[in-house]
Amino acid sequence: MAKTKTTYYCQNCGANSPKWIGKCPSCNEWNTYVEEVVTKSSGQSEKEVWQEESTVRNKPKKIQELEFDEQRRLRTGNAELDRTLGGGIVPGSLVLIGGEPGIGKSTLLLQMAIRMPQVKTLYASGEESLDQIRMRAERIGITAENCFLLAETSLANIMTQAAQLKPDLLIIDSIQTLHTEAIEASVGSISQVRECTGKLMKYAKQTNVPVFLIGHVNKDGAIAGPKVLEHMVDTVLQFEGDRHLSYRILRTSKNRFGSTSELGIYEMREAGLREVTNPSEVLISPREGFLSGVGIGATLEGNRPLLIEVQSLVSTATYGTPQRSTTGFDVKRLNMLLAVLEKRLGVRLSTQDIFLNLAGGLKVVDPALDLSICASIYSSFDDVPIPSSICFSAEVGLGGEIRAVNRIESRITEAAKLGFAQIYVSKHNVKGLDLSKFDIEVKAYSRLAEAFEELFN
Ligand code: TYD
Ligand code: MG
């Protein structure tokens, strides 16, 4: 017999409560509780099952008898995606790709599907009609004959079609548009999303077919119903970037089959996403002549060293309160660096408007950018350009000291590879480092004042 019960679910974090509450005690969001009617057909409980003679064929196996062959991973042909996944798609894995609307999730997965000629894929979309998908595919350029499209929101029908088609890979766009008859909650609600994900996981594990889920992200950047989904799936990828700028980063926030410090970089073009294999080249614009306010910082994104261009503009404020505006960088951190420049170096910035931009629309939280930011601000303030052969990689402390950053060797190596002549780092970073092995002059300082003395006179 079917059981009906009503529960209130937080649409943000998935916590539940038997009665409505205004503020979610687990994520502190207001007004997120929604009533959901959950009807479950009563099956056998686990207790009854294990008391019976087992008819299930799935038996425990000795750990030595199992072998995981790296060769069994499916290569997507997309090097950035393969690396982000930890070396290709693991059979039977459930992968969630989250991102804001319009960032390019559908494009990424459709592109993956139509560029794997040897793999039979089923792309089930509840968001777009077949014509729309076809148009998108044409834009990207169709190369595979083995990609099947299905415009469907009913999970039952998708499962039926998958059972008939027997694809090697199933893509669901998006998990929030699916519904299953098993429960009566509305489409996109936490209960529906969880139930559908659970069923898809079962499908993936039993058939060994990898399943990709696209998930929309809510305003806080968490995947809707985040906690619920994230612990159910094997891998969580986040597709980020500024929708109006062309660069996109694919990050792993969870991976049962690989490292979470890998990431992929893409550029959104007219004809789909292009892999960016040498990101530093595109993040630094070629400079003709000298321009003040431009500094190059050597940062790390995941495991990859990246050189990124920092641009700042310092100009006298025309209104009472000067503006502080940043793209890609934390404005609080900028304010801290400005205070250091003001207090420790006596640079009068309090009456100046300051705008700071990181090239390419990337968001960087690495403190190793500090020195390049301070240098670019001073350069704009004083209108003295920084020579384009110099780059920076160090943190700046509150006392105006230059602090060490992690993995300095890969940063220096990357800077040398890109042909920079000098890199400014912290003195504490070079202890025990053989500087002669780098093809670049390493300048080490312990105080901001000393570094600026050298740089700007
Ligand atoms: P889409 O994959 O629909 O985003 P999501 O599924 O994450 O919501 O991509 C959206 C944007 O990408 C859209 O604004 C158009 C742009 N785009 C291109 O610039 N080039 C292309 O080849 C394609 C297919 C899309
Ligand atoms: Mg989409």
XYZ file of C-alpha atoms and ligand atoms in Angstrom:
483
model
C 0.000 0.000 0.000
C 1.170 3.501 -0.767
C 2.050 5.713 2.168
C 1.536 9.465 1.956
C 3.331 11.906 4.138
C 4.071 15.594 4.107
C 7.439 17.006 4.928
C 8.887 20.493 4.629
C 12.215 20.693 2.822
C 14.683 23.549 2.698
C 15.118 24.264 -1.023
C 18.609 25.506 -0.390
C 20.293 22.792 1.630
C 17.833 19.946 1.713
C 17.259 19.872 5.475
C 13.767 18.783 6.413
C 11.293 19.408 9.146
C 7.820 18.060 9.954
C 6.443 21.595 10.148
C 7.081 24.859 8.320
C 9.812 27.095 9.683
C 10.893 30.516 8.517
C 14.631 30.256 8.949
C 16.494 27.107 8.115
C 18.480 25.999 11.175
C 21.076 24.256 9.055
C 21.934 26.834 6.373
C 20.414 29.958 7.978
C 18.498 30.924 4.847
C 15.083 32.534 5.215
C 11.859 31.365 3.600
C 13.287 28.331 1.914
C 10.985 25.682 3.371
C 8.470 24.229 0.955
C 5.899 21.574 1.654
C 6.363 18.400 -0.308
C 4.015 15.468 -0.417
C 5.992 12.301 -0.488
C 4.220 9.152 -1.561
C 6.215 6.006 -1.471
C 4.997 2.631 -2.559
C 5.778 0.425 0.377
C 8.216 -2.211 -0.685
C 9.910 -4.718 1.517
C 12.049 -3.214 4.176
C 15.707 -4.211 4.430
C 14.932 -6.245 7.517
C 12.482 -8.526 5.712
C 14.883 -8.925 2.838
C 17.877 -10.056 4.798
C 15.837 -12.555 6.756
C 14.777 -14.213 3.539
C 16.836 -16.566 1.472
C 18.769 -14.232 -0.789
C 17.738 -14.319 -4.410
C 19.996 -11.466 -5.353
C 22.986 -12.342 -7.459
C 25.141 -9.489 -6.245
C 27.509 -11.243 -3.851
C 30.429 -9.886 -1.852
C 33.809 -10.366 -3.490
C 37.323 -10.508 -2.100
C 39.182 -7.274 -2.526
C 42.131 -8.976 -4.259
C 39.810 -10.453 -6.847
C 38.769 -7.022 -8.003
C 40.988 -5.141 -10.287
C 40.544 -1.694 -11.598
C 42.069 -1.209 -14.933
C 42.912 2.421 -15.754
C 42.408 1.490 -19.399
C 38.719 1.068 -18.723
C 38.269 4.773 -18.315
C 36.480 6.335 -21.273
C 38.513 9.049 -22.939
C 36.360 11.980 -23.932
C 38.845 13.299 -26.452
C 38.707 16.556 -24.553
C 42.025 16.752 -22.741
C 40.912 19.378 -20.238
C 37.828 17.400 -19.283
C 39.730 14.113 -19.113
C 42.275 15.594 -16.776
C 39.651 17.237 -14.599
C 37.910 13.895 -14.237
C 41.174 12.296 -13.160
C 42.046 10.689 -16.502
C 38.761 10.010 -18.258
C 35.289 8.806 -17.328
C 35.117 5.889 -14.906
C 32.541 3.259 -15.936
C 29.468 3.337 -13.741
C 30.286 6.705 -12.242
C 27.797 9.461 -11.586
C 29.152 12.911 -12.394
C 27.424 16.166 -11.548
C 28.263 19.338 -13.454
C 27.066 22.484 -11.771
C 27.112 26.036 -12.992
C 25.091 29.177 -13.471
C 22.592 29.369 -16.319
C 24.216 30.315 -19.609
C 27.731 29.405 -18.568
C 27.969 26.585 -21.110
C 27.153 23.324 -19.325
C 24.912 22.032 -22.099
C 27.476 23.068 -24.681
C 30.284 21.283 -22.840
C 28.447 17.983 -22.545
C 26.899 18.067 -25.996
C 30.310 18.803 -27.427
C 31.740 15.891 -25.474
C 28.937 13.621 -26.722
C 29.251 14.507 -30.390
C 33.020 14.302 -30.403
C 33.235 10.702 -29.225
C 32.582 8.743 -32.394
C 33.301 5.358 -30.831
C 30.909 5.861 -27.918
C 27.143 5.549 -28.079
C 25.676 8.407 -26.072
C 22.141 9.250 -25.044
C 21.612 12.943 -24.378
C 18.306 13.442 -22.580
C 17.233 17.039 -22.301
C 14.310 18.406 -20.384
C 15.346 21.949 -21.104
C 15.467 22.238 -24.842
C 13.612 20.841 -27.827
C 15.331 18.515 -30.276
C 15.547 21.316 -32.828
C 17.317 23.565 -30.384
C 19.823 20.868 -29.519
C 20.340 20.084 -33.158
C 21.023 23.760 -33.882
C 23.547 23.893 -31.083
C 25.198 20.714 -32.340
C 25.500 22.217 -35.789
C 27.136 25.262 -34.337
C 29.721 23.096 -32.620
C 30.136 20.823 -35.644
C 28.833 17.283 -35.611
C 31.417 14.583 -35.977
C 29.850 11.582 -34.269
C 27.101 9.384 -35.669
C 26.495 7.719 -32.401
C 24.818 10.431 -30.367
C 21.118 9.989 -29.650
C 18.930 12.846 -28.480
C 15.809 12.624 -26.401
C 13.654 15.533 -25.255
C 12.046 14.156 -22.147
C 11.394 15.058 -18.546
C 9.995 11.765 -17.314
C 12.670 9.666 -15.697
C 10.660 6.503 -16.319
C 10.685 7.128 -20.058
C 14.373 8.003 -20.100
C 15.102 4.747 -18.296
C 12.951 2.784 -20.743
C 14.718 4.359 -23.705
C 18.099 3.764 -22.113
C 17.234 0.127 -21.514
C 16.417 -0.290 -25.210
C 19.212 1.792 -26.642
C 21.904 0.534 -24.254
C 24.090 3.629 -24.518
C 27.695 3.712 -23.320
C 27.099 7.085 -21.744
C 23.988 8.845 -20.469
C 23.713 12.621 -20.149
C 20.865 14.294 -18.284
C 20.244 18.001 -18.914
C 19.226 18.919 -16.248
C 18.502 16.996 -13.071
C 16.129 19.755 -11.925
C 13.782 19.195 -14.880
C 13.343 15.467 -14.282
C 10.462 13.916 -12.468
C 9.569 10.460 -11.334
C 6.087 9.172 -10.625
C 7.350 7.374 -7.541
C 6.848 10.468 -5.443
C 4.386 13.285 -5.780
C 6.561 16.268 -5.009
C 6.730 18.994 -7.657
C 9.372 19.088 -10.399
C 12.644 20.629 -9.274
C 11.914 20.135 -5.590
C 14.468 18.585 -3.302
C 12.555 15.323 -2.992
C 12.214 14.919 -6.759
C 15.836 15.784 -7.411
C 17.003 13.379 -4.754
C 14.753 10.551 -5.872
C 15.760 10.961 -9.529
C 19.445 11.133 -8.661
C 19.080 8.004 -6.541
C 17.486 6.124 -9.427
C 20.112 7.291 -11.881
C 22.829 6.239 -9.493
C 21.314 2.785 -9.275
C 21.193 2.669 -13.068
C 24.850 3.701 -13.310
C 26.053 1.161 -10.748
C 24.020 -1.730 -12.097
C 24.679 -1.232 -15.798
C 28.159 0.249 -15.433
C 27.131 3.088 -17.740
C 28.523 6.433 -16.643
C 25.897 9.115 -16.117
C 26.460 12.877 -16.332
C 23.997 15.167 -14.613
C 23.744 18.864 -15.264
C 22.687 20.814 -12.203
C 21.707 24.455 -11.930
C 23.326 26.522 -9.324
C 21.439 28.809 -6.985
C 22.451 32.296 -6.000
C 25.086 31.259 -3.482
C 26.952 29.206 -6.018
C 25.889 25.933 -4.460
C 24.155 23.333 -6.563
C 20.428 23.399 -5.864
C 19.760 20.821 -3.261
C 23.534 20.792 -2.921
C 24.239 18.691 0.121
C 21.735 16.114 -1.038
C 23.265 15.767 -4.482
C 26.905 16.207 -3.640
C 27.158 13.280 -1.323
C 25.224 10.994 -3.628
C 27.321 11.452 -6.734
C 30.907 10.301 -7.332
C 32.262 13.457 -8.863
C 31.208 17.082 -8.673
C 32.472 19.480 -11.306
C 31.822 23.200 -11.221
C 31.766 25.192 -14.412
C 32.517 28.794 -13.615
C 33.444 32.063 -15.190
C 31.836 35.308 -16.127
C 29.034 34.796 -18.625
C 29.998 37.934 -20.500
C 33.656 37.097 -20.780
C 34.912 34.216 -22.774
C 37.017 32.152 -20.341
C 35.576 29.311 -18.301
C 37.078 27.162 -15.605
C 36.029 23.617 -14.901
C 36.892 22.702 -11.318
C 36.487 19.489 -9.377
C 35.063 19.962 -5.928
C 34.724 16.254 -5.235
C 36.172 13.261 -7.021
C 36.054 9.688 -5.819
C 38.349 8.677 -8.673
C 40.961 11.375 -8.818
C 42.444 14.509 -7.421
C 40.350 17.600 -6.766
C 43.151 19.965 -7.581
C 42.914 19.488 -11.323
C 41.110 21.971 -13.463
C 40.345 22.679 -17.069
C 40.252 25.997 -18.850
C 38.058 26.736 -21.841
C 37.246 29.590 -24.088
C 33.675 30.009 -25.349
C 33.856 30.617 -29.055
C 31.335 31.004 -31.835
C 31.655 27.301 -32.538
C 31.590 25.842 -29.059
C 34.187 25.561 -26.340
C 37.862 25.562 -27.159
C 40.352 23.930 -24.803
C 42.950 26.349 -23.559
C 46.100 24.314 -23.211
C 48.438 27.163 -22.467
C 46.351 29.486 -20.316
C 49.109 31.936 -19.486
C 49.388 32.992 -23.085
C 45.810 34.108 -23.252
C 45.779 35.701 -19.823
C 48.525 38.109 -20.694
C 47.785 40.528 -23.485
C 50.645 41.437 -25.784
C 51.773 44.917 -24.875
C 52.959 47.513 -27.242
C 54.727 50.408 -25.670
C 54.560 50.888 -21.942
C 51.386 51.153 -19.991
C 51.259 52.030 -16.339
C 49.102 49.975 -13.961
C 49.844 46.577 -15.492
C 51.552 43.884 -13.426
C 51.904 40.171 -14.082
C 51.374 37.748 -11.209
C 52.327 34.075 -11.120
C 49.448 32.238 -9.490
C 48.340 28.633 -9.117
C 44.936 27.336 -10.099
C 44.660 23.875 -8.680
C 47.903 22.256 -9.735
C 48.524 24.517 -12.666
C 50.741 27.551 -12.554
C 49.201 30.466 -14.433
C 50.543 33.870 -15.219
C 47.833 36.421 -15.108
C 47.680 40.060 -15.958
C 46.580 42.454 -13.223
C 45.422 45.856 -14.365
C 44.694 48.754 -12.127
C 43.611 52.272 -12.605
C 44.117 54.849 -9.905
C 42.550 58.244 -10.495
C 41.540 61.162 -8.312
C 38.073 60.685 -6.884
C 35.520 63.231 -8.000
C 32.939 62.358 -5.362
C 33.260 62.281 -1.610
C 33.793 58.581 -1.091
C 36.403 57.103 -3.415
C 35.396 53.970 -5.279
C 37.020 50.579 -4.904
C 36.000 48.203 -7.612
C 37.413 44.824 -8.607
C 36.758 42.117 -11.187
C 37.974 38.660 -10.319
C 39.512 39.613 -6.991
C 38.197 39.997 -3.455
C 37.544 43.666 -2.726
C 38.292 43.172 0.980
C 41.723 41.856 0.171
C 42.264 44.860 -2.099
C 41.299 47.196 0.735
C 43.802 45.478 2.978
C 46.582 45.890 0.424
C 45.652 49.550 -0.034
C 45.881 50.071 3.717
C 49.343 48.479 3.714
C 50.492 50.737 0.874
C 49.127 53.778 2.676
C 50.436 52.992 6.138
C 53.779 51.305 5.412
C 54.837 53.116 2.264
C 53.029 56.409 2.729
C 51.236 56.183 -0.619
C 48.239 58.535 -0.358
C 45.436 56.446 -1.827
C 42.524 57.503 0.355
C 41.392 60.206 -2.083
C 41.753 58.014 -5.148
C 39.280 55.889 -7.081
C 40.798 52.465 -7.602
C 39.727 49.913 -10.184
C 41.317 46.508 -10.378
C 40.864 43.919 -13.111
C 42.138 40.401 -13.582
C 42.385 39.557 -17.258
C 40.219 36.875 -18.828
C 37.387 36.985 -16.287
C 39.030 34.512 -13.931
C 38.445 34.665 -10.213
C 41.621 34.234 -8.224
C 41.930 33.858 -4.473
C 45.634 33.039 -4.392
C 47.494 35.460 -2.048
C 50.539 35.140 -4.320
C 48.926 37.810 -6.464
C 49.351 40.403 -3.684
C 52.716 41.692 -4.816
C 51.635 42.091 -8.436
C 48.539 43.961 -7.274
C 50.515 46.335 -5.039
C 52.997 46.940 -7.835
C 50.310 47.586 -10.438
C 48.491 50.024 -8.144
C 51.665 51.923 -7.386
C 52.571 51.913 -11.050
C 49.235 53.473 -11.988
C 49.329 55.934 -9.087
C 52.775 57.173 -9.996
C 52.235 56.665 -13.718
C 55.425 54.652 -14.033
C 55.102 51.512 -16.158
C 56.472 48.184 -14.946
C 58.786 46.628 -17.578
C 56.947 43.825 -19.355
C 59.781 41.394 -18.653
C 59.043 41.385 -14.905
C 56.513 39.293 -13.003
C 55.668 38.752 -9.319
C 54.744 35.952 -6.970
C 54.488 36.738 -3.263
C 52.037 37.473 -0.517
C 52.060 40.864 1.203
C 51.559 40.959 4.971
C 50.000 43.664 7.115
C 53.398 44.916 8.190
C 54.456 45.535 4.607
C 56.548 42.386 4.610
C 56.809 40.079 1.629
C 55.790 36.571 2.530
C 56.460 33.178 1.056
C 53.909 31.332 -1.077
C 53.483 27.633 -1.732
C 54.995 25.738 -4.662
C 57.252 28.599 -5.667
C 59.308 26.384 -7.966
C 56.472 25.664 -10.355
C 55.600 29.350 -10.435
C 59.152 30.355 -11.246
C 59.455 27.625 -13.874
C 56.255 28.770 -15.568
C 57.447 32.386 -15.603
C 60.755 31.301 -17.114
C 58.931 29.205 -19.689
C 56.963 32.235 -20.815
C 60.112 34.205 -21.327
C 60.072 36.594 -18.382
C 63.453 37.977 -17.427
C 62.817 38.610 -13.721
C 60.480 37.359 -11.043
C 60.031 39.086 -7.673
C 59.491 36.670 -4.787
C 59.851 36.532 -1.024
C 63.270 36.074 0.539
C 61.804 33.328 2.727
C 60.852 31.394 -0.380
C 64.323 31.044 -1.837
C 66.091 29.530 1.166
C 67.559 26.224 0.088
C 66.507 26.781 -3.500
C 69.101 26.430 -6.208
C 68.385 29.587 -8.194
C 70.899 28.825 -10.909
C 68.725 26.050 -12.315
C 66.029 28.530 -13.372
C 66.241 30.267 -16.669
C 65.116 33.535 -15.092
C 66.565 36.006 -12.619
C 64.929 35.504 -9.221
C 64.801 38.669 -7.113
C 64.063 38.022 -3.473
C 62.952 40.642 -0.929
C 61.623 40.619 2.571
C 60.010 44.070 2.570
C 57.677 45.772 0.129
C 59.633 49.006 0.437
C 62.857 47.341 -0.764
C 61.141 45.716 -3.711
C 59.557 49.001 -4.775
C 62.868 50.808 -4.354
C 64.362 48.449 -6.904
C 61.365 48.425 -9.209
C 60.341 52.046 -9.409
C 63.415 54.165 -9.297
P 24.664 26.798 -22.651
O 25.463 25.591 -22.901
O 23.248 26.821 -23.137
O 24.668 27.148 -21.092
P 23.994 26.339 -19.871
O 23.610 24.999 -20.340
O 25.059 26.318 -18.831
O 22.829 27.152 -19.425
O 25.515 27.980 -23.302
C 25.102 29.268 -23.197
C 25.899 30.311 -23.914
O 26.975 29.919 -24.704
C 24.934 31.029 -24.815
O 24.777 32.322 -24.296
C 25.535 31.047 -26.156
C 26.957 30.655 -25.919
N 27.489 29.834 -26.998
C 28.571 30.298 -27.749
O 29.072 31.388 -27.526
N 29.099 29.478 -28.730
C 28.570 28.273 -29.018
O 29.066 27.578 -29.917
C 27.450 27.815 -28.256
C 26.835 26.479 -28.529
C 26.941 28.621 -27.262
Mg 21.651 24.258 -20.576
